C-alpha cells in the first residue's frame, strides 16, 4: 500500500513537468506553419506576377503547374483552419457550383469542401493549352481529384 501511495505521489508531481514540456513543440509548430504560409503566399504572388508579365513564355506551363500545387495547399490549409474554428474559409458546395471556378457557397451540412476553384482554373488552362507538357499526366490527375 505504501508503494502505491509513493508511486501516485511521484506521478502527480511529475505530470506538470511532462505537460509543460509538451507545450513548447506546439508553439514551435504553429510558428513554423505561419512561416510556411507566408512563404507559400509569397511564391503564389510571384508566380501570378510572372504569368501576367510573360503570357507567352516557354516557362508558363511549369509556372501553372507549380501555382496549381500551391493553390491546392493553400485551400487545404484554409479549410483545415475553418474546421478547427480558427478562421472562416470560403467553401464550395459539391453540386454544380463546385464545378464552376470562382463559385463559393456558405457552409452546408455534408457539402463542405475546400475552395479549389483557383487551382482548378490553373490546371484547366495547363491541360487545355499545353498537352505536350512533360508533367501533363500529373496535372490531369490532380485536376480530376479536385472536382
mmCIF file of C-alpha atoms in Angstrom:
data_model
loop_
_atom_site.group_PDB
_atom_site.id
_atom_site.type_symbol
_atom_site.label_atom_id
_atom_site.label_comp_id
_atom_site.label_asym_id
_atom_site.label_seq_id
_atom_site.Cartn_x
_atom_site.Cartn_y
_atom_site.Cartn_z
ATOM 1 C CA UNK A 1 0.000 0.000 0.000
ATOM 2 C CA UNK A 2 2.819 2.383 0.826
ATOM 3 C CA UNK A 3 4.476 1.704 -2.547
ATOM 4 C CA UNK A 4 1.281 2.555 -4.397
ATOM 5 C CA UNK A 5 0.957 5.804 -2.464
ATOM 6 C CA UNK A 6 4.566 6.775 -3.267
ATOM 7 C CA UNK A 7 4.033 5.898 -6.936
ATOM 8 C CA UNK A 8 0.878 8.028 -7.183
ATOM 9 C CA UNK A 9 2.578 10.934 -5.420
ATOM 10 C CA UNK A 10 5.563 10.740 -7.757
ATOM 11 C CA UNK A 11 3.267 10.539 -10.793
ATOM 12 C CA UNK A 12 1.301 13.613 -9.730
ATOM 13 C CA UNK A 13 4.472 15.596 -9.131
ATOM 14 C CA UNK A 14 5.965 14.591 -12.499
ATOM 15 C CA UNK A 15 2.771 15.218 -14.508
ATOM 16 C CA UNK A 16 3.027 19.045 -14.698
ATOM 17 C CA UNK A 17 6.601 18.710 -15.948
ATOM 18 C CA UNK A 18 5.508 16.431 -18.793
ATOM 19 C CA UNK A 19 2.633 18.731 -19.792
ATOM 20 C CA UNK A 20 4.779 21.867 -19.776
ATOM 21 C CA UNK A 21 7.497 20.084 -21.748
ATOM 22 C CA UNK A 22 4.942 19.300 -24.462
ATOM 23 C CA UNK A 23 3.685 22.882 -24.811
ATOM 24 C CA UNK A 24 6.887 24.176 -26.428
ATOM 25 C CA UNK A 25 6.756 21.991 -29.571
ATOM 26 C CA UNK A 26 3.142 23.046 -30.189
ATOM 27 C CA UNK A 27 4.152 26.719 -30.216
ATOM 28 C CA UNK A 28 7.078 25.895 -32.497
ATOM 29 C CA UNK A 29 4.849 24.021 -34.940
ATOM 30 C CA UNK A 30 2.428 26.949 -35.013
ATOM 31 C CA UNK A 31 5.259 29.406 -35.693
ATOM 32 C CA UNK A 32 6.639 27.142 -38.417
ATOM 33 C CA UNK A 33 3.197 26.913 -40.023
ATOM 34 C CA UNK A 34 2.908 30.710 -40.100
ATOM 35 C CA UNK A 35 6.339 30.957 -41.753
ATOM 36 C CA UNK A 36 5.348 28.271 -44.281
ATOM 37 C CA UNK A 37 2.102 30.120 -45.046
ATOM 38 C CA UNK A 38 3.974 33.369 -45.643
ATOM 39 C CA UNK A 39 6.488 31.666 -47.944
ATOM 40 C CA UNK A 40 3.691 29.898 -49.826
ATOM 41 C CA UNK A 41 1.709 33.115 -50.263
ATOM 42 C CA UNK A 42 4.827 34.925 -51.454
ATOM 43 C CA UNK A 43 5.503 32.195 -54.020
ATOM 44 C CA UNK A 44 1.888 32.352 -55.216
ATOM 45 C CA UNK A 45 2.132 36.117 -55.699
ATOM 46 C CA UNK A 46 5.418 35.794 -57.610
ATOM 47 C CA UNK A 47 4.088 33.055 -59.891
ATOM 48 C CA UNK A 48 0.901 35.013 -60.610
ATOM 49 C CA UNK A 49 3.027 38.075 -61.396
ATOM 50 C CA UNK A 50 5.194 36.008 -63.722
ATOM 51 C CA UNK A 51 2.154 34.630 -65.550
ATOM 52 C CA UNK A 52 0.767 38.142 -66.084
ATOM 53 C CA UNK A 53 4.067 39.663 -67.154
ATOM 54 C CA UNK A 54 5.125 36.856 -69.520
ATOM 55 C CA UNK A 55 1.953 35.337 -71.008
ATOM 56 C CA UNK A 56 3.791 33.667 -73.922
ATOM 57 C CA UNK A 57 6.823 32.372 -72.031
ATOM 58 C CA UNK A 58 8.067 28.829 -72.578
ATOM 59 C CA UNK A 59 8.093 28.540 -68.784
ATOM 60 C CA UNK A 60 4.352 29.193 -68.468
ATOM 61 C CA UNK A 61 3.305 25.508 -68.251
ATOM 62 C CA UNK A 62 5.715 24.849 -65.385
ATOM 63 C CA UNK A 63 4.583 28.030 -63.607
ATOM 64 C CA UNK A 64 0.930 26.978 -63.986
ATOM 65 C CA UNK A 65 1.720 23.548 -62.574
ATOM 66 C CA UNK A 66 3.603 24.935 -59.574
ATOM 67 C CA UNK A 67 0.958 27.593 -58.960
ATOM 68 C CA UNK A 68 -1.767 24.955 -59.045
ATOM 69 C CA UNK A 69 0.051 22.891 -56.416
ATOM 70 C CA UNK A 70 0.497 25.908 -54.150
ATOM 71 C CA UNK A 71 -3.144 26.934 -54.529
ATOM 72 C CA UNK A 72 -4.262 23.421 -53.556
ATOM 73 C CA UNK A 73 -2.087 23.546 -50.439
ATOM 74 C CA UNK A 74 -3.473 26.967 -49.501
ATOM 75 C CA UNK A 75 -7.069 25.793 -49.988
ATOM 76 C CA UNK A 76 -6.403 22.706 -47.859
ATOM 77 C CA UNK A 77 -4.855 24.770 -45.066
ATOM 78 C CA UNK A 78 -7.669 27.354 -45.101
ATOM 79 C CA UNK A 79 -10.237 24.557 -44.972
ATOM 80 C CA UNK A 80 -8.412 22.864 -42.089
ATOM 81 C CA UNK A 81 -8.336 26.152 -40.188
ATOM 82 C CA UNK A 82 -12.053 26.664 -40.749
ATOM 83 C CA UNK A 83 -12.738 23.144 -39.462
ATOM 84 C CA UNK A 84 -10.720 23.867 -36.329
ATOM 85 C CA UNK A 85 -12.712 27.062 -35.875
ATOM 86 C CA UNK A 86 -9.689 29.329 -36.305
ATOM 87 C CA UNK A 87 -10.839 31.411 -39.246
ATOM 88 C CA UNK A 88 -13.667 31.077 -41.721
ATOM 89 C CA UNK A 89 -12.683 29.880 -45.179
ATOM 90 C CA UNK A 90 -14.516 30.060 -48.462
ATOM 91 C CA UNK A 91 -16.112 26.756 -49.331
ATOM 92 C CA UNK A 92 -17.792 25.362 -52.395
ATOM 93 C CA UNK A 93 -20.710 23.016 -52.416
ATOM 94 C CA UNK A 94 -20.322 19.657 -54.101
ATOM 95 C CA UNK A 95 -23.095 20.341 -56.610
ATOM 96 C CA UNK A 96 -22.891 22.210 -59.890
ATOM 97 C CA UNK A 97 -21.482 25.307 -58.204
ATOM 98 C CA UNK A 98 -18.396 23.355 -57.183
ATOM 99 C CA UNK A 99 -17.603 22.667 -60.820
ATOM 100 C CA UNK A 100 -17.646 26.371 -61.673
ATOM 101 C CA UNK A 101 -14.325 28.076 -60.896
ATOM 102 C CA UNK A 102 -14.762 31.020 -58.577
ATOM 103 C CA UNK A 103 -18.083 29.919 -57.143
ATOM 104 C CA UNK A 104 -18.487 29.931 -53.390
ATOM 105 C CA UNK A 105 -21.310 28.948 -51.121
ATOM 106 C CA UNK A 106 -21.923 29.105 -47.440
ATOM 107 C CA UNK A 107 -21.193 26.002 -45.410
ATOM 108 C CA UNK A 108 -23.975 23.447 -45.546
ATOM 109 C CA UNK A 109 -24.049 20.212 -43.632
ATOM 110 C CA UNK A 110 -22.484 17.429 -45.697
ATOM 111 C CA UNK A 111 -21.458 19.722 -48.567
ATOM 112 C CA UNK A 112 -18.362 21.459 -47.241
ATOM 113 C CA UNK A 113 -15.065 21.136 -49.079
ATOM 114 C CA UNK A 114 -12.021 23.287 -49.743
ATOM 115 C CA UNK A 115 -12.315 26.030 -52.354
ATOM 116 C CA UNK A 116 -10.179 24.609 -55.149
ATOM 117 C CA UNK A 117 -11.578 26.978 -57.820
ATOM 118 C CA UNK A 118 -8.333 28.979 -58.319
ATOM 119 C CA UNK A 119 -6.286 25.775 -58.617
ATOM 120 C CA UNK A 120 -8.835 24.202 -60.958
ATOM 121 C CA UNK A 121 -8.626 27.220 -63.276
ATOM 122 C CA UNK A 122 -4.832 26.930 -63.468
ATOM 123 C CA UNK A 123 -4.858 23.177 -64.064
ATOM 124 C CA UNK A 124 -7.589 23.518 -66.718
ATOM 125 C CA UNK A 125 -5.514 26.112 -68.569
ATOM 126 C CA UNK A 126 -2.499 23.823 -68.380
ATOM 127 C CA UNK A 127 -4.347 20.736 -69.640
ATOM 128 C CA UNK A 128 -6.144 22.613 -72.452
ATOM 129 C CA UNK A 129 -3.266 24.735 -73.749
ATOM 130 C CA UNK A 130 -0.169 22.613 -73.097
ATOM 131 C CA UNK A 131 -0.941 18.953 -73.895
ATOM 132 C CA UNK A 132 2.766 18.211 -74.505
ATOM 133 C CA UNK A 133 3.879 19.426 -71.066
ATOM 134 C CA UNK A 134 6.183 16.825 -69.502
ATOM 135 C CA UNK A 135 4.016 16.502 -66.369
ATOM 136 C CA UNK A 136 0.632 16.716 -68.073
ATOM 137 C CA UNK A 137 -0.353 13.335 -66.607
ATOM 138 C CA UNK A 138 0.162 14.612 -63.057
ATOM 139 C CA UNK A 139 -1.704 17.825 -63.881
ATOM 140 C CA UNK A 140 -4.660 15.941 -65.379
ATOM 141 C CA UNK A 141 -4.769 13.546 -62.425
ATOM 142 C CA UNK A 142 -4.679 16.387 -59.899
ATOM 143 C CA UNK A 143 -7.363 18.268 -61.826
ATOM 144 C CA UNK A 144 -9.564 15.183 -61.692
ATOM 145 C CA UNK A 145 -9.145 14.865 -57.928
ATOM 146 C CA UNK A 146 -10.164 18.484 -57.347
ATOM 147 C CA UNK A 147 -13.696 18.098 -58.752
#
